[in-house]
Structure formats: structure tokens, C-alpha cells
PDB file of C-alpha atoms in Angstrom:
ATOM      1  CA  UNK V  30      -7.908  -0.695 -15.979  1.00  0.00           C
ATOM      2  CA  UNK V  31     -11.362  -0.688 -14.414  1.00  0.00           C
ATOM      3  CA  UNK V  32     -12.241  -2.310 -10.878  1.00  0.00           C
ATOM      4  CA  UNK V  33     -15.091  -2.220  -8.865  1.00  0.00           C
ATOM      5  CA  UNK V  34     -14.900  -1.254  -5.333  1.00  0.00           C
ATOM      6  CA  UNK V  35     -16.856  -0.879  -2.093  1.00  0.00           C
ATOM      7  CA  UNK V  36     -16.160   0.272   1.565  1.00  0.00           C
ATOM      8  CA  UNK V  37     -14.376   3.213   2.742  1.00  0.00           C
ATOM      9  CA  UNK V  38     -11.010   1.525   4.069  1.00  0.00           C
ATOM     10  CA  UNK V  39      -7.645   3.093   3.135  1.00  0.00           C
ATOM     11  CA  UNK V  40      -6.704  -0.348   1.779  1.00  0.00           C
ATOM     12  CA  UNK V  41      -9.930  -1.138   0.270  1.00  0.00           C
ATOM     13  CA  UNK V  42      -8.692  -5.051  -1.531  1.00  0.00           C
ATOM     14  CA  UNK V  43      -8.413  -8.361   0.630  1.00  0.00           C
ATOM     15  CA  UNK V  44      -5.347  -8.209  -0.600  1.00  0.00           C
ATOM     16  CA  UNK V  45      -3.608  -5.793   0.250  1.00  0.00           C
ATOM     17  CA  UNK V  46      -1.900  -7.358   3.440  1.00  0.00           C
ATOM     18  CA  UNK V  47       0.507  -8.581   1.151  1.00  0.00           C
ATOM     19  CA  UNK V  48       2.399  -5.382   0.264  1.00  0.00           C
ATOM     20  CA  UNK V  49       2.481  -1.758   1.722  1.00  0.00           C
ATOM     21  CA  UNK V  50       2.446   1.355   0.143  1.00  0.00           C
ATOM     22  CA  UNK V  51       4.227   4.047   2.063  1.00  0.00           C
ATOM     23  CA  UNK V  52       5.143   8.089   1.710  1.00  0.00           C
ATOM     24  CA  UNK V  53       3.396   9.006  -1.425  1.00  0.00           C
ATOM     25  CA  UNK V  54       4.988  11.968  -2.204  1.00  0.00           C
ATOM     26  CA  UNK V  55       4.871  14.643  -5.157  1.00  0.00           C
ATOM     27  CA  UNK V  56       7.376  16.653  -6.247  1.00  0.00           C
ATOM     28  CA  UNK V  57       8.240  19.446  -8.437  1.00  0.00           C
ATOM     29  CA  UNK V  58      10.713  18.561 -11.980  1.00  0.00           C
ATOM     30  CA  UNK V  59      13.643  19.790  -9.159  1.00  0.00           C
ATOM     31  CA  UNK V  60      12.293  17.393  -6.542  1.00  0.00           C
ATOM     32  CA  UNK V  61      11.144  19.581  -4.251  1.00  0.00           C
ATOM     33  CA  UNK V  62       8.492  17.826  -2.462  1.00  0.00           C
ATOM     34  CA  UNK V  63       4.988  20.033  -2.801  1.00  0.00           C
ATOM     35  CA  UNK V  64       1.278  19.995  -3.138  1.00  0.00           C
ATOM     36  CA  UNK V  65       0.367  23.012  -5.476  1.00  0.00           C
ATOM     37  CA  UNK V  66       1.108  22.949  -8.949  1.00  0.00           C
ATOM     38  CA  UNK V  67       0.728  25.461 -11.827  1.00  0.00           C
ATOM     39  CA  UNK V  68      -1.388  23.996 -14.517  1.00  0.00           C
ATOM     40  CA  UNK V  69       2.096  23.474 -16.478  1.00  0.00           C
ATOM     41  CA  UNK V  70       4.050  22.565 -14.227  1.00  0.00           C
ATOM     42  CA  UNK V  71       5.933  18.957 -14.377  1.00  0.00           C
ATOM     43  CA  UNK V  72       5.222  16.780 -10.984  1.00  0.00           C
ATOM     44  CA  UNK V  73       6.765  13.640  -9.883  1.00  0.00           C
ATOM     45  CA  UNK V  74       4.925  11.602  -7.796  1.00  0.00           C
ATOM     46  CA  UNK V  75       6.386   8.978  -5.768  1.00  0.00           C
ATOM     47  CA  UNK V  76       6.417   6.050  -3.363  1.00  0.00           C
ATOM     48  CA  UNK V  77       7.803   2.941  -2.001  1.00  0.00           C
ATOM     49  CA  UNK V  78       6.480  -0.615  -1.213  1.00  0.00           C
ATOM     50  CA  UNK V  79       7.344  -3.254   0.394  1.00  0.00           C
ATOM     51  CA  UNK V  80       5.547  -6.364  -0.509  1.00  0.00           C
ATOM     52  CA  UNK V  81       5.343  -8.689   3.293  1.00  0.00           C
ATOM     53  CA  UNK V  82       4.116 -11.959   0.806  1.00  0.00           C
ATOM     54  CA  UNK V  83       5.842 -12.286  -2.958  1.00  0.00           C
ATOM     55  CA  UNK V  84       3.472 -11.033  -5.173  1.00  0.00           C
ATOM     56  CA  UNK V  85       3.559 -12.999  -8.945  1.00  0.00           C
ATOM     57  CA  UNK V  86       4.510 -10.732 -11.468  1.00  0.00           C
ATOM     58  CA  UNK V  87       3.288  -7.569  -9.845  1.00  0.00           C
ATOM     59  CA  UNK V  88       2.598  -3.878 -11.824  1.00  0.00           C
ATOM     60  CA  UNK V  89       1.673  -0.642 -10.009  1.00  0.00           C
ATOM     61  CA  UNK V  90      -1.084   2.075 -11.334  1.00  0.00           C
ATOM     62  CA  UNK V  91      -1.258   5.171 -10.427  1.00  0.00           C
ATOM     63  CA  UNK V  92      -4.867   6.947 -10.822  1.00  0.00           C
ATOM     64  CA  UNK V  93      -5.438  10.951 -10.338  1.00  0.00           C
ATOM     65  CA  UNK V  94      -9.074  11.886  -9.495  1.00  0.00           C
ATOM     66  CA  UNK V  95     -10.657  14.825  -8.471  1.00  0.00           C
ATOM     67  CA  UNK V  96     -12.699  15.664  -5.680  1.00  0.00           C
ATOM     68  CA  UNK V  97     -15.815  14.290  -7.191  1.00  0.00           C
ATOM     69  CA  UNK V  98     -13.946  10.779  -7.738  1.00  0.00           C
ATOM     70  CA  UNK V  99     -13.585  11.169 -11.865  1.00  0.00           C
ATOM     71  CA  UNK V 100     -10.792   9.910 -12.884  1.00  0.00           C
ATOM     72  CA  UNK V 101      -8.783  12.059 -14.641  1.00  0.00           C
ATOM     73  CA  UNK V 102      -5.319  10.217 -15.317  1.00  0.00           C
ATOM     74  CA  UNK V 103      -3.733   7.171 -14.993  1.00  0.00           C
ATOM     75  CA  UNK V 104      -0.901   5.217 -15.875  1.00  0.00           C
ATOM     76  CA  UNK V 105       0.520   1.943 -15.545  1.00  0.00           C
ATOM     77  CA  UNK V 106       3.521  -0.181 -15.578  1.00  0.00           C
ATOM     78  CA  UNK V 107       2.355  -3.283 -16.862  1.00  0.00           C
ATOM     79  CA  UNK V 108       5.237  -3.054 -20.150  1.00  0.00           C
ATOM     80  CA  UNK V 109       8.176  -3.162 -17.117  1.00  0.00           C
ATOM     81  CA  UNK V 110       9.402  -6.536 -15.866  1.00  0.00           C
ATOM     82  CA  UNK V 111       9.129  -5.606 -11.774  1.00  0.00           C
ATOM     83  CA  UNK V 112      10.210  -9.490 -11.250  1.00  0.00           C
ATOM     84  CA  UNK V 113      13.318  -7.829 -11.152  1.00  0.00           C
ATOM     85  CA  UNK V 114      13.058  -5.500  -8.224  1.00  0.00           C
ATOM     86  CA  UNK V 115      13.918  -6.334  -4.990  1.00  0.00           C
ATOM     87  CA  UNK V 116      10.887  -6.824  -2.109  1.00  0.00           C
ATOM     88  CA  UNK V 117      10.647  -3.284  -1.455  1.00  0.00           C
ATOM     89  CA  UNK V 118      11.815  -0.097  -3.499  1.00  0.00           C
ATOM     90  CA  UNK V 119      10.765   3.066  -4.629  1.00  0.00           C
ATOM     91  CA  UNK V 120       9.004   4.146  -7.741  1.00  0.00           C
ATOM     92  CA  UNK V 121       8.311   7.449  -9.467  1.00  0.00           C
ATOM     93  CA  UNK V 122       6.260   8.509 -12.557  1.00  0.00           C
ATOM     94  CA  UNK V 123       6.836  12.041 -14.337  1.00  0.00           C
ATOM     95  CA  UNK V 124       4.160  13.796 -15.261  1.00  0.00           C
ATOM     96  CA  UNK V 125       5.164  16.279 -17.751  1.00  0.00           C
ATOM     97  CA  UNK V 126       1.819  18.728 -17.033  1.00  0.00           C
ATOM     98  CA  UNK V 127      -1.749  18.116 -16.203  1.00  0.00           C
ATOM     99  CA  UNK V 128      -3.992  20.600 -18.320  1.00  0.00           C
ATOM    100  CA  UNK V 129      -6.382  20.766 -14.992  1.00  0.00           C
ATOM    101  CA  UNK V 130      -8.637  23.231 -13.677  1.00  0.00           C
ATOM    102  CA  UNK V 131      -8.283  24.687 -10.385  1.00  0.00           C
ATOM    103  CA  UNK V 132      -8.769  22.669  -7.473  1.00  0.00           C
ATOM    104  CA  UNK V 133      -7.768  19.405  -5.287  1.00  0.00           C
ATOM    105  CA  UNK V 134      -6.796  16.309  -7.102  1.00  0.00           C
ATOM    106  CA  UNK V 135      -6.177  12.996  -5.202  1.00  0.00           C
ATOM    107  CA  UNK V 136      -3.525  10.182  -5.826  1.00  0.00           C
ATOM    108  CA  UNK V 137      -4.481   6.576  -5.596  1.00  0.00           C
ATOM    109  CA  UNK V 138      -2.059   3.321  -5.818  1.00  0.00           C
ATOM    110  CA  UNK V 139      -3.031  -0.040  -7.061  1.00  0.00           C
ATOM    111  CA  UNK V 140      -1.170  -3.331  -7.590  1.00  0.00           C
ATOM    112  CA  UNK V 141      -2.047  -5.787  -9.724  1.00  0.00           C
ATOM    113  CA  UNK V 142      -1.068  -9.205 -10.092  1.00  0.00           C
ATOM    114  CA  UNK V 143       0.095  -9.158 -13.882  1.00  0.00           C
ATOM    115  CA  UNK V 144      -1.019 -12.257 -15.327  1.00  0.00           C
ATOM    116  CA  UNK V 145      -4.218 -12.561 -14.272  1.00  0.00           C
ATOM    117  CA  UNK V 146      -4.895  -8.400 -13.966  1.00  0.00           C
ATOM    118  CA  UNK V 147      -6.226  -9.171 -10.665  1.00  0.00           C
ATOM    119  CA  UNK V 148      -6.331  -6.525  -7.989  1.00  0.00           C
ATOM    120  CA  UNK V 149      -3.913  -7.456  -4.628  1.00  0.00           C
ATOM    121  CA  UNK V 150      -3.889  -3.606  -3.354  1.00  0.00           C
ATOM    122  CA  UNK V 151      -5.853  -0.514  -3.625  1.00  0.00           C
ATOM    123  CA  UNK V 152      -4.564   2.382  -1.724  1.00  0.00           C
ATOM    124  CA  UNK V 153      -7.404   4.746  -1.988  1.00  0.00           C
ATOM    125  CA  UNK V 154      -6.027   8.843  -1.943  1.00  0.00           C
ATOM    126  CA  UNK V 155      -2.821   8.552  -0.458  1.00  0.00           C
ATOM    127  CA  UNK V 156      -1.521  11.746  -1.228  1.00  0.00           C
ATOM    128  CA  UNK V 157      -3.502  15.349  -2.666  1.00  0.00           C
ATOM    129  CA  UNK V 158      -2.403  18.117  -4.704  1.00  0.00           C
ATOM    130  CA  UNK V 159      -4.144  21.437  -6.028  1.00  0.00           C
ATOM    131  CA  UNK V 160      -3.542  22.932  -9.508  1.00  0.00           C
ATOM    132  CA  UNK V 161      -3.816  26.654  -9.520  1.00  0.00           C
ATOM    133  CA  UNK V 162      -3.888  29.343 -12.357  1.00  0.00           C
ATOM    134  CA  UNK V 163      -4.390  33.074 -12.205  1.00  0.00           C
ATOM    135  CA  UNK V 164      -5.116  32.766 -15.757  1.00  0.00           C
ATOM    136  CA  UNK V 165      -7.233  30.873 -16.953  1.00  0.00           C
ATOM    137  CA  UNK V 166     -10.736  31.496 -16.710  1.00  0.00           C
ATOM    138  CA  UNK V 167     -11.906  28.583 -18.636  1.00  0.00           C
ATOM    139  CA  UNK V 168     -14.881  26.044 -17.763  1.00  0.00           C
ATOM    140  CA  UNK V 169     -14.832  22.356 -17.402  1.00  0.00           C
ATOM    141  CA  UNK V 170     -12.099  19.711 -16.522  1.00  0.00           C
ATOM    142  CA  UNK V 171      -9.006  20.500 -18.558  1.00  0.00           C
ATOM    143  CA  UNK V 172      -7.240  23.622 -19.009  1.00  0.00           C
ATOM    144  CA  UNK V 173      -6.361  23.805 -22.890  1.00  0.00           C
ATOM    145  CA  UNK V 174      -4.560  26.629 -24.361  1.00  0.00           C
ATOM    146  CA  UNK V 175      -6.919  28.058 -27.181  1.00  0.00           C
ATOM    147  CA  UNK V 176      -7.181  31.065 -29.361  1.00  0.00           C
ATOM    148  CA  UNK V 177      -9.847  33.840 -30.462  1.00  0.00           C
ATOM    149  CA  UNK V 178      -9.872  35.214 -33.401  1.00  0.00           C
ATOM    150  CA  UNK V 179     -11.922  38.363 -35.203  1.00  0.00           C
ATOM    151  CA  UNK V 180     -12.305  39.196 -38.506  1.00  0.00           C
ATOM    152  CA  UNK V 181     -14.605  41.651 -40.700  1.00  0.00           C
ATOM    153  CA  UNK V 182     -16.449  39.928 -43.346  1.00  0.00           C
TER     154      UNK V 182
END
């Protein structure tokens, strides 16, 4: 999904007075709410809405960036009916690991309208987390588990 967007507002779309995102939260696979994560660690991030107008066929996205702005992940629920969902609830994504490098990642929330993939809510780094690893001394964005090897020839 790619958007363009200007200003500096929290709820950067026109609109996004139709629904409200509220308590982004991440947690750990137990649910224990936190912000620092090992670089394998599973997260769960989470967060409720409540739309104040009916949006038409409505799907969330949820978009990971760094400090920089890059994204780095994000995911979607366009393949799930929400029609089906009351006017306000609570949604969660697992994240099985993020192969990051150390540092502060933010969490952004979107809503699209599903038919016509037009934006109704942008909710612009509502939540933070930092990865941290004592052992990898890798460069770049992602942490990847790789090998050396040595041989005589």
C-alpha cells in the first residue's frame, strides 16, 4: 500500500474524524505489555477503534518504520471481512520476530476504505519499540543469522 502524505498532525487524513484509534500497545508472545524486544523475540501489537461515522468495508494496516521513516514492515487485513465487527473492537497482529538492528522502531495505523483503497485514517507513530542484541555486530537494516566458514586450499 503506498500513500502520499504531508503535515505533521497525529491524524494526518481528512478523514480520520470518522474513527479513532486508541492504546496502541505491544506486547511480548505472554502478553506482557513492553517496548524492548530481542531481535527474536515474538511481539503483539495491538489496538482498538471505534469508528464515530460507519466506514464502508473498512481494513486496518499496520506499518513499522524506523527512526529515519523507512518502512520496514507492514501488514494488512484487506483478506478479512471487518463488515462483521461491531463499531469499535480491538485488533492484534503477531509478529513472529523482526530480524532488526538495534534501535527505535515506530508503529503507525491506517484505515482504508476497502473498495476503493482509499485512505479514511492515518495515525502517524502511535506507539515505539527498540530491538536490542548483545550479539550481533552486523551492519545494515536486518539482523540475519549467517555463517563463516575457512578452509585450506
Amino acid at each position: 500500500i503506498k500513500f502520499f502524505q504531508d503535515g505533521n498532525s497525529e491524524q494526518n487524513s481528512p478523514e480520520s474524524h470518522k474513527i479513532e484509534i486508541k492504546n496502541v500497545r505491544i506486547f511480548s508472545k505472554n502478553r506482557v505489555e513492553k517496548n524492548s524486544f530481542d531481535i527474536k523475540e515474538k511481539m503483539i501489537i495491538s489496538f482498538n477503534y471505534v469508528f464515530i461515522k460507519p466506514i464502508p468495508n473498512p481494513f486496518f494496516s499496520v506499518i513499522i518504520n524506523d527512526n529515519f521513516g523507512t518502512e520496514i514492515f507492514s501488514s494488512d487485513t484487506k483478506s478479512i471481512n471487518l463488515n462483521k465487527f461491531e463499531n469499535k473492537g480491538e485488533i492484534s497482529i503477531e509478529i513472529d520476530f523482526l530480524p532488526l538492528k538495534n534501535g527505535v522502531y515506530f508503529v503507525s495505523i491506517l484505515v482504508f476504505n476497502h473498495d476503493t483503497n482509499f485512505l479514511r485514517g492515518f495515525y502517524k507513530n502511535k506507539a515505539f519499540f527498540n530491538i536490542t542484541s548483545k550479539t550481533d555486530n552486523s551492519s545494515g537494516i536486518l539482523s540475519i543469522n549467517s555463517k563463516w566458514t575457512f578452509k585450506k586450499i
